[in-house]
Coordinates of C-alpha atoms in Angstrom, one line a residue:
X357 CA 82.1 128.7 88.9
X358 CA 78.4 129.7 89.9
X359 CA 78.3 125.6 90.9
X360 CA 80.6 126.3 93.9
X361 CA 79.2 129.2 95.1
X362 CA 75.9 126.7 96.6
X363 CA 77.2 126.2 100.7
X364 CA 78.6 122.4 100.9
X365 CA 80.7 122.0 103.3
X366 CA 83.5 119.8 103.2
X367 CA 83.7 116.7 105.4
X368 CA 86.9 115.3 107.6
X369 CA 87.5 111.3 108.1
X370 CA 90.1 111.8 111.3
X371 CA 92.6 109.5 110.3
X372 CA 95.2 109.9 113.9
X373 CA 94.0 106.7 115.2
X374 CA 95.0 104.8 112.6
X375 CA 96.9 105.9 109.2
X376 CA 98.9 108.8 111.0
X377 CA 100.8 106.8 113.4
X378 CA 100.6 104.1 111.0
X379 CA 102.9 105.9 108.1
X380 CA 104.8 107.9 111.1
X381 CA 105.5 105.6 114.1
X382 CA 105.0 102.2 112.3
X383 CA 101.5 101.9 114.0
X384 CA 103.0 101.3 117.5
X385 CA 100.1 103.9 119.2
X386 CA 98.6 101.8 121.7
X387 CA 94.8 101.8 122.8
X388 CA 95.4 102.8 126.1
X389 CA 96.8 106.2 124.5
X390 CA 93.6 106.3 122.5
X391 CA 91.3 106.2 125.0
X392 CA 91.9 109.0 127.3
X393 CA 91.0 111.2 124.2
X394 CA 88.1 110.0 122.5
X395 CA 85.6 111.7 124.4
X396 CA 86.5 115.1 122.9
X397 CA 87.1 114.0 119.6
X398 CA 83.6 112.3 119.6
X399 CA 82.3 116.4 119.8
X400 CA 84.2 117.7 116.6
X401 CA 82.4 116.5 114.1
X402 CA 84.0 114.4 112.0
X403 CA 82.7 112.7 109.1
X404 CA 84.3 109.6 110.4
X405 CA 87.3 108.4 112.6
X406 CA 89.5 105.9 110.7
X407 CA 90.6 103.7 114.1
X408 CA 91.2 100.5 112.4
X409 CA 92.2 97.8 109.9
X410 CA 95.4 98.4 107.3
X411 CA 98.5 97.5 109.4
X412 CA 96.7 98.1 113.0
X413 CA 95.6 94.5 113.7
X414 CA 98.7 93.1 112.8
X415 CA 100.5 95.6 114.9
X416 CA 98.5 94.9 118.3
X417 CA 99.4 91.5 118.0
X418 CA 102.9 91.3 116.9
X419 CA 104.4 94.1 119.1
X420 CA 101.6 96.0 121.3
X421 CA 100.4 92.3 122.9
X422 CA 97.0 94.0 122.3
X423 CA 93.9 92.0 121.2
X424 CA 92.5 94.5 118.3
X425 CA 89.1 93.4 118.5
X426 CA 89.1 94.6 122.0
X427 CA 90.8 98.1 121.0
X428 CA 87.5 97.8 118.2
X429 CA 84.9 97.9 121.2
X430 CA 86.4 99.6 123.5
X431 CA 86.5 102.4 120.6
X432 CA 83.2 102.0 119.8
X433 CA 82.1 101.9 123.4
X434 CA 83.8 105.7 123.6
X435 CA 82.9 107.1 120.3
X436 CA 78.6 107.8 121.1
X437 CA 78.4 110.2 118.2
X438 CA 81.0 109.5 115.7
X439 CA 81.5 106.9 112.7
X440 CA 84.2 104.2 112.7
X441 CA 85.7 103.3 109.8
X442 CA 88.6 100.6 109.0
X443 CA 90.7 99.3 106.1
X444 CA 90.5 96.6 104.5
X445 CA 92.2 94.8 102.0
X446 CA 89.9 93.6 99.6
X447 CA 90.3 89.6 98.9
X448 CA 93.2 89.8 101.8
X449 CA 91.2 91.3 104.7
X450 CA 93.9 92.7 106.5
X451 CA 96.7 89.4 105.9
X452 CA 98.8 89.7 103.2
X453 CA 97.1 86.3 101.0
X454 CA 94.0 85.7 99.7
X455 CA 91.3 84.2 101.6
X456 CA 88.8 82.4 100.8
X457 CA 84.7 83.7 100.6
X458 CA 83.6 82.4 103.7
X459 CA 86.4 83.9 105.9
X460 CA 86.4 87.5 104.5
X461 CA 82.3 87.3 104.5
X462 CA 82.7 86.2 108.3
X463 CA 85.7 89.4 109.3
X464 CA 83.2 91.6 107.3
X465 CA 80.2 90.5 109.5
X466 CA 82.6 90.8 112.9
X467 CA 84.1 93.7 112.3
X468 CA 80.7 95.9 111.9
X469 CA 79.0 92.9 114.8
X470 CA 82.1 94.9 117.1
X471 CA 81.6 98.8 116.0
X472 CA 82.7 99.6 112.6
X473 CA 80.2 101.9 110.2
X474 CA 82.1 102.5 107.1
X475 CA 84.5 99.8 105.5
X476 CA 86.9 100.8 103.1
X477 CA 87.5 98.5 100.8
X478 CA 90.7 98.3 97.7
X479 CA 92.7 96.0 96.0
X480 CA 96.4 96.6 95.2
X481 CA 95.7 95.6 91.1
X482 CA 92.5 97.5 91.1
X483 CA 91.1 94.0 90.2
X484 CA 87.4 94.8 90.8
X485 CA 87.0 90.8 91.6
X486 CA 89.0 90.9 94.3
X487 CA 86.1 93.5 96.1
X488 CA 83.6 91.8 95.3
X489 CA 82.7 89.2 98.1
X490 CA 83.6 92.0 101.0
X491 CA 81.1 95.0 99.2
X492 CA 78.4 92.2 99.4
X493 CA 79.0 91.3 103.0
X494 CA 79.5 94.7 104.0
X495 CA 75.9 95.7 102.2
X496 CA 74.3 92.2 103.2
X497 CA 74.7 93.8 107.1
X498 CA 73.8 96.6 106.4
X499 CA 77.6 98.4 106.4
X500 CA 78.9 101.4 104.8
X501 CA 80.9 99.9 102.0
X502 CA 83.2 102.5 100.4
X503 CA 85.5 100.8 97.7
X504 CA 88.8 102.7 96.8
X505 CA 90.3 102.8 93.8
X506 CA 94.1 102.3 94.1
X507 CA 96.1 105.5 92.4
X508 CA 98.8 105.9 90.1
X509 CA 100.4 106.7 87.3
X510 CA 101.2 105.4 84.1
X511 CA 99.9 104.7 80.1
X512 CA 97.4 102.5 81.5
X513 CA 95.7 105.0 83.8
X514 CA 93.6 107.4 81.4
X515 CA 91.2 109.6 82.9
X516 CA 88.8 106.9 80.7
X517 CA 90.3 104.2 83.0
X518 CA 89.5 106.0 86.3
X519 CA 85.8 106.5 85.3
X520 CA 85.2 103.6 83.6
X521 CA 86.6 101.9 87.2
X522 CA 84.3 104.4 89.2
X523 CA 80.8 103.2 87.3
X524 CA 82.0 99.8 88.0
X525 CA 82.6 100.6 91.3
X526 CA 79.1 102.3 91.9
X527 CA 77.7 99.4 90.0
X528 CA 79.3 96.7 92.3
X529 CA 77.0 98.5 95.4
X530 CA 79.7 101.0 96.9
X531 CA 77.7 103.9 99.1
X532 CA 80.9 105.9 98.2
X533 CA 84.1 106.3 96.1
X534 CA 87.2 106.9 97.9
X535 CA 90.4 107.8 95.4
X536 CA 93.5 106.2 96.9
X537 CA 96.2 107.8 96.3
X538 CA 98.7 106.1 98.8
X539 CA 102.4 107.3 97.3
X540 CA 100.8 111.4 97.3
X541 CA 101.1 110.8 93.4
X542 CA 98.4 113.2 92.7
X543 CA 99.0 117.0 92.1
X544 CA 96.6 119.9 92.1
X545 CA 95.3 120.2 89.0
X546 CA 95.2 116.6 87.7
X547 CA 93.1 116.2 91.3
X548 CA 90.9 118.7 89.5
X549 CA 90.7 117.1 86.4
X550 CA 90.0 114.1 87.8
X551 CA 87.1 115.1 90.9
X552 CA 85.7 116.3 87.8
X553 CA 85.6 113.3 85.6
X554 CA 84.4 111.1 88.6
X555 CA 81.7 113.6 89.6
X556 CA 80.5 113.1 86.0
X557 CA 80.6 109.6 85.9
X558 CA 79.2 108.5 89.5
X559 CA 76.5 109.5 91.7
X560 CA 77.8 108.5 95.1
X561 CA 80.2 110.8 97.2
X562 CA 83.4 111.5 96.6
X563 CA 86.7 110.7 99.3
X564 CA 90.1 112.0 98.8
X565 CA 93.0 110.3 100.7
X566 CA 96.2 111.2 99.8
X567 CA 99.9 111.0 101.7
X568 CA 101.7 114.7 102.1
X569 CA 105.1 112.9 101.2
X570 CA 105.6 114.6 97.8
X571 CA 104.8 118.2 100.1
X572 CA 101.6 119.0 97.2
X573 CA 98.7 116.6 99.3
X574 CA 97.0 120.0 100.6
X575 CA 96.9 122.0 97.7
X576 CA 95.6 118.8 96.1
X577 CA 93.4 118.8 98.3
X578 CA 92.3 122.6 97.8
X579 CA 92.2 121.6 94.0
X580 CA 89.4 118.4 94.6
X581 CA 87.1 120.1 97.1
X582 CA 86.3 123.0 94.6
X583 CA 86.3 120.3 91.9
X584 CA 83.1 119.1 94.3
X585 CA 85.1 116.0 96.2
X586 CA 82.6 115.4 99.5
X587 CA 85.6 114.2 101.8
X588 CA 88.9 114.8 102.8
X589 CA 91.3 112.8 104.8
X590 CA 92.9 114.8 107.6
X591 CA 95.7 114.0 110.6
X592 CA 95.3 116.1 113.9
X593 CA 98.9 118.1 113.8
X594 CA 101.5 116.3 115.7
X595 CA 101.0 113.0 113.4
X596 CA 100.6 114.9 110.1
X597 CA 102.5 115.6 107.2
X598 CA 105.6 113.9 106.2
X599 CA 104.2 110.2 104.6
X600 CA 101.0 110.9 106.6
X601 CA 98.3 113.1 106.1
X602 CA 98.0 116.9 105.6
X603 CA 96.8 118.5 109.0
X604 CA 93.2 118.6 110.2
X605 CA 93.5 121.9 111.5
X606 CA 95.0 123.3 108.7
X607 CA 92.5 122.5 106.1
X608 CA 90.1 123.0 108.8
X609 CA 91.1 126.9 108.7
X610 CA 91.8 126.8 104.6
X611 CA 88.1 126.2 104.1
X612 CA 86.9 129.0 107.0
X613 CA 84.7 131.4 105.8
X614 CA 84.1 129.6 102.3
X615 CA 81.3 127.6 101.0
X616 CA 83.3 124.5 102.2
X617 CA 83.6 125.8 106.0
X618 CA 83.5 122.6 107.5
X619 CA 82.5 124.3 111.0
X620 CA 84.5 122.7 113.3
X621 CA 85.9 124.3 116.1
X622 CA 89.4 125.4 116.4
X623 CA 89.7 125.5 120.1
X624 CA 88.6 121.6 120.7
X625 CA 91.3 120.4 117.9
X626 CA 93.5 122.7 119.9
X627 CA 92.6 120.6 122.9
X628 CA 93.2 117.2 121.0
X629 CA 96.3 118.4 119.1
X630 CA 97.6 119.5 122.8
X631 CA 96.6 116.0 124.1
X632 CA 99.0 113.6 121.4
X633 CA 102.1 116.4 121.2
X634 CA 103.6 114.9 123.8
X635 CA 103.5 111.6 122.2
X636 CA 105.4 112.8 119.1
X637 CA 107.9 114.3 121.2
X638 CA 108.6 111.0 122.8
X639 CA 108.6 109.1 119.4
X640 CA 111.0 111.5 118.4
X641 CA 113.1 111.4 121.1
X642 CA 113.1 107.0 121.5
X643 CA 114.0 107.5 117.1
X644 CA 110.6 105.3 116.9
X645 CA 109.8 108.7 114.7
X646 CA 112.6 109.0 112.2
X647 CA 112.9 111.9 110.8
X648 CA 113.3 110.7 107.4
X649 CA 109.7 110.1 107.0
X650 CA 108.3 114.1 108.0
X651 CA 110.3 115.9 105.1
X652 CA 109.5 116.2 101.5
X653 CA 111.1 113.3 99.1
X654 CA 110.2 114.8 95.7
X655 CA 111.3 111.4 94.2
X656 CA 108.1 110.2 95.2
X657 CA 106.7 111.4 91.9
X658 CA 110.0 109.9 89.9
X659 CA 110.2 106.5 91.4
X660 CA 106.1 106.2 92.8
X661 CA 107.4 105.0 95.7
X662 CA 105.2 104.9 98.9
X663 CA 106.8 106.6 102.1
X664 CA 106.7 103.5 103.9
X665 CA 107.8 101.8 101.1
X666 CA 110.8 103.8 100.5
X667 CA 111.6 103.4 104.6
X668 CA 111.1 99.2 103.3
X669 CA 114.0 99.7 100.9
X670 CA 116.2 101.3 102.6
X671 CA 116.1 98.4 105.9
X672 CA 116.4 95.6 103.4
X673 CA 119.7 97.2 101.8
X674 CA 121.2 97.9 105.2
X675 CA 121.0 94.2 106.5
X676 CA 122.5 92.9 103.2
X677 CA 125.2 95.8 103.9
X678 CA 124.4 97.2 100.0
X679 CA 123.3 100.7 101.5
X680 CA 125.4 102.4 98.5
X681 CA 122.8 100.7 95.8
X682 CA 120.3 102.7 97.0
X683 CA 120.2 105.0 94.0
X684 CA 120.1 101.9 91.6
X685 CA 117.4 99.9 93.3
X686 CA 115.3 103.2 93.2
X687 CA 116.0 103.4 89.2
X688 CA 114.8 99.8 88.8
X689 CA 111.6 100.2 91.2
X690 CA 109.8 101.3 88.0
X691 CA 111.4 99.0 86.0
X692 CA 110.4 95.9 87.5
X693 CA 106.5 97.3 87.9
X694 CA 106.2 97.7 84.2
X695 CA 107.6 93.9 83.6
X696 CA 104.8 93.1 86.5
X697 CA 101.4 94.7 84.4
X698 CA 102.1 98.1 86.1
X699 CA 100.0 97.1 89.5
X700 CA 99.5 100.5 91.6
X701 CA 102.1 100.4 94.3
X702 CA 100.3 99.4 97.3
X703 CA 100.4 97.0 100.1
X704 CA 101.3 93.9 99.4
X705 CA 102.3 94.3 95.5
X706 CA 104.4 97.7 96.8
X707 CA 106.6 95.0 99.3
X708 CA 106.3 92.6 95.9
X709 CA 108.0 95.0 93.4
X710 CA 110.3 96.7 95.6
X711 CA 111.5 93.5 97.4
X712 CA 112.4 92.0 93.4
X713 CA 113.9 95.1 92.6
X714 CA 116.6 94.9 95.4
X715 CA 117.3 91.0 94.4
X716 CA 117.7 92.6 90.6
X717 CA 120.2 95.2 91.6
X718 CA 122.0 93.5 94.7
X719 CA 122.2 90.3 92.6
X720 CA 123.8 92.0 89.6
X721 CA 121.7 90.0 87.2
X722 CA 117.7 90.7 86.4
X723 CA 115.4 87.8 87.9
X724 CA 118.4 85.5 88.9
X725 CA 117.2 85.6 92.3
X726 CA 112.9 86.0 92.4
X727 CA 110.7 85.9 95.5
X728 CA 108.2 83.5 95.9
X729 CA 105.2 86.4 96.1
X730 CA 106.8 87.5 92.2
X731 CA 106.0 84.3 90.9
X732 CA 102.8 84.3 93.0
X733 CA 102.4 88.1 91.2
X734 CA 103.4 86.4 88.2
X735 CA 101.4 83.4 87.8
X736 CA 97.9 85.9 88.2
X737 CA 97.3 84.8 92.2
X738 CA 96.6 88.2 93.1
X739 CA 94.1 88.8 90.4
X740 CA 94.7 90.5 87.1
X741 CA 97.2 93.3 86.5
X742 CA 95.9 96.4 84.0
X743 CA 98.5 95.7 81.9
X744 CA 99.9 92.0 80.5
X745 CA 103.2 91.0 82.2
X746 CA 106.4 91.5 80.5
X747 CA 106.0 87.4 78.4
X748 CA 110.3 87.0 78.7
X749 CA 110.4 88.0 82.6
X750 CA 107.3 85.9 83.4
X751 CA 108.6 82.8 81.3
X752 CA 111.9 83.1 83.3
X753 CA 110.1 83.7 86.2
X754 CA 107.8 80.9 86.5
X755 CA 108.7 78.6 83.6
X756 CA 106.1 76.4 82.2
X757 CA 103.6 76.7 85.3
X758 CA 100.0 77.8 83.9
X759 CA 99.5 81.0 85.0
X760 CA 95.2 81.3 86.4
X761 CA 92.7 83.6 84.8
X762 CA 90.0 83.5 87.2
X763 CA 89.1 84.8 89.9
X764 CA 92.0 83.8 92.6
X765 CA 89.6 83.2 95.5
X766 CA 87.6 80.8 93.1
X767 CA 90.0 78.2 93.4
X768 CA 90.3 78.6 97.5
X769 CA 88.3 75.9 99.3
X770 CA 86.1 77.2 102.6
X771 CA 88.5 77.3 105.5
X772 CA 86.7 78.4 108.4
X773 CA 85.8 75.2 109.7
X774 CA 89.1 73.8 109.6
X775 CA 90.6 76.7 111.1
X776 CA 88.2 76.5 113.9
X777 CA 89.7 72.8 114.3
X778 CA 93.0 73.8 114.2
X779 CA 92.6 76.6 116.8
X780 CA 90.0 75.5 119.2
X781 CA 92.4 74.8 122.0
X782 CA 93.1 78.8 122.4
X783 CA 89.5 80.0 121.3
X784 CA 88.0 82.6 124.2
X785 CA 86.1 84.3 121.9
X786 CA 84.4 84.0 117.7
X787 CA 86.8 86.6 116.5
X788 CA 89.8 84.9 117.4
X789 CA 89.1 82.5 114.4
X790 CA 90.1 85.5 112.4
X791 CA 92.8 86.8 114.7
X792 CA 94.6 83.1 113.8
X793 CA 93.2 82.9 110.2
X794 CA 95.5 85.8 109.5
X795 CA 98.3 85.6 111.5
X796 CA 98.6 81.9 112.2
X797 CA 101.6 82.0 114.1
X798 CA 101.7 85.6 115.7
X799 CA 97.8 85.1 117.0
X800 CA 98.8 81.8 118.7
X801 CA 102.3 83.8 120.1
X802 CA 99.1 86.4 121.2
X803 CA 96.8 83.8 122.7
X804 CA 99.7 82.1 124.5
X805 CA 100.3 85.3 126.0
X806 CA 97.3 85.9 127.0
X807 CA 96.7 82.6 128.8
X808 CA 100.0 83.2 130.6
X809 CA 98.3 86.9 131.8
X810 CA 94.8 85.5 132.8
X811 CA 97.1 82.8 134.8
X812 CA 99.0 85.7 136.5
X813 CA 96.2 87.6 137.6
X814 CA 94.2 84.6 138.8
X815 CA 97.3 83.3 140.9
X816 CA 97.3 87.0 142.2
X817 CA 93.4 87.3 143.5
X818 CA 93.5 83.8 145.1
X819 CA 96.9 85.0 146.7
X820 CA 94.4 88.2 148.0
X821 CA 91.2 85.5 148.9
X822 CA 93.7 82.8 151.0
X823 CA 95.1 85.7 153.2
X824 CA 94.0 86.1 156.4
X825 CA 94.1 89.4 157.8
X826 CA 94.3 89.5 162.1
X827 CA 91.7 91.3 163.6

């Protein structure tokens, strides 16, 4: 115990602007909420502000009509003192395929070019291959590249599995470790056990991110800073708890007065948690916060179901009118992971594995119906899975096709160049190659709109210039 009594205080990564309203209001905060705030979250402190990546890029286009890169520097214009960091999908940037080399060295390079510091970097099989073209971009411009190891449970995942995965990570060129732990899978003492291990095994510093939905995430988190864990992840009050994060504030006053103060000021997060309240209140009130997602859903730990997974299930059974199944599809969740290698449930093999085990259930026969991302699971196009798939449900699955042992990205030809072809027409920028890379028809729904905007205000200033006002 005479380790912990040394002062080290803990650090925050803010996570408001981006995984709170992510896992609470399905990511629909727009910039121009952001912005009138950042000036007084730029004083706190933070270790970092996570403001971008996961399902925010995606969201501005689709339904905010946002461009995100523009949110990106218009956030990085604001923050003066205060480090950015994003989300990134490994192999699939922020898109939901792989990609090949060239266009996941080229986001890597824009998205620190417009104002991110730290990239966060996983892969939903833990499939170290998958990180390895984005750690090297990110370190090759001089980035922050912190790779996360996707958490769960199962036989696979011995304490001798997560440290053996840490050197590797350290070895690959990370600046830090982040542990994962999407679903809030991980209870106090196991935290604990394993801070511990990875402290032992690794050199570089140590980031907890966990989900409150299973109600333990802050004593979790209690349990991994006096284990020696360097960071927590934190949401400012009115977007925490439920599937998000525990509450800044609250930890914030948990660690007072200890060798982990983290000396931030109680009376500026009382500003900022004053400044988004109302914006809760009105998410409640238009149901675009349901309350489902801010209580505590034990089964979590039964099923390791993500929260916003478990929201996923419960849509897709109401538009096939199979509500009542429910129970079932929840029973064959973990079913249908251990016939797919066990993956860690996280975006996209969480959507994968839950999205087959409807089909099983609603279907009333196993694999009768499979998706065409199963067989993509199946036939190793994501990457390798810890454990081998189930040989019967993979034969029935994809038949006689070959399934690929390399890395998946190895057999992807460059595709910038075409890409730039195929796009040119709507190009106004170099990021908007990406924008369309990813979301090839919702970026050119974006950049349509966007024409049709820049036409409406030009119409409207000539309409000012032709005018003539009598003297």
């Amino acid at each position: 115990m005479a380790d912990n009594k040394a002062k080290k205080p803990i650090k925050i990564t803010e996570t408001i602007l981006r995984d709170a309203h992510q896992s609470l209001i399905a990511t629909r905060m727009t910039t121009e909420q952001m912005l009138p705030i950042i000036d007084k979250m730029d004083k706190v402190g933070y270790h970092a502000v996570e403001c971008w990546g996961g399902a925010t890029f995606d969201a501005s286009l689709r339904f905010l009509k946002e461009d995100p890169w523009e949110r990106l520097r218009k956030l990085r214009n604001g923050f003066k003192n205060t480090k950015l960091q994003m989300l990134f999908r490994g192999q699939n940037i922020l898109g939901y395929n792989h990609y090949a080399d060239d266009v996941v060295e080229y986001f890597v390079q824009k998205s620190l070019a417009n104002g991110i510091d730290i990239i966060r970097i996983f892969d939903c099989l833990n499939d170290i291959r998958n990180l390895e073209t984005a750690v090297k971009a990110a370190n090759k411009e001089n980035g922050h590249a912190q790779i996360a190891l996707s958490y769960t449970l199962g036989d696979a995942y011995t304490m001798d599995y997560w440290k053996d995965m840490a050197k590797k990570i350290e070895d690959l060129g990370a600046k830090s470790l982040c542990i994962k732990d999407m679903a809030g899978l991980l209870t106090p003492y196991e935290a604990t056990e394993l801070v511990t291990a990875l402290k032992e095994s690794v050199g570089i510093p140590i980031d907890l991110h966990t989900h409150y939905t299973s109600g333990v995430a802050a004593m979790t988190y209690m349990k991994a800073v006096e284990a020696g864990c360097d960071i927590i992840d934190t949401a400012m009050s009115p977007f925490a708890l439920g599937t998000s994060q525990p509450a800044t504030e609250v930890m914030v006053e948990t660690f007072r007065g200890t060798p982990y103060d983290t000396g931030l000021d109680q009376n500026l997060l009382a500003e900022i948690a004053e400044y988004f309240r109302p914006m809760r209140e009105e998410a409640l009130q238009s149901g675009l916060m349901n309350t489902k997602v801010l209580g505590v859903n034990i089964k979590t730990l039964m099923y390791q179901v993500p929260g916003g997974m478990l929201s996923n299930l419960v849509s897709q059974l109401k538009e096939m009118g199979q509500e009542s199944k429910y129970q079932e599809v929840l029973e064959e969740v973990p079913r249908v992971r251990k016939d797919f290698g066990e993956p860690p449930l996280v975006t996209p093999s969480s959507q994968i594995v839950g999205t087959q085990a409807v089909l099983n259930v609603v279907s009333g026969e196993r694999y009768k119906m499979v998706t065409k991302e199963s067989k993509k699971l199946l036939s190793g196009e994501f990457g390798q899975t810890v454990k081998p798939f189930d040989p019967e449900v993979q034969k029935k699955c994809i038949g006689d096709t070959k399934p690929i042992t390399c890395r998946p990205a190895d057999l992807i030809k460059p595709q910038l160049a075409d890409l730039e072809k195929e796009m040119s027409q709507w190009k106004k920028q170099d990021e908007d190659v990406l924008s369309y890379a990813l979301f090839p028809q919702v970026a050119t729904e974006f950049f349509k709109y966007r024409e049709a905007q820049k036409t409406k205000v030009d119409a409207t200033l000539a309409d000012k210039e032709n005018k003539v006002y009598p003297v």
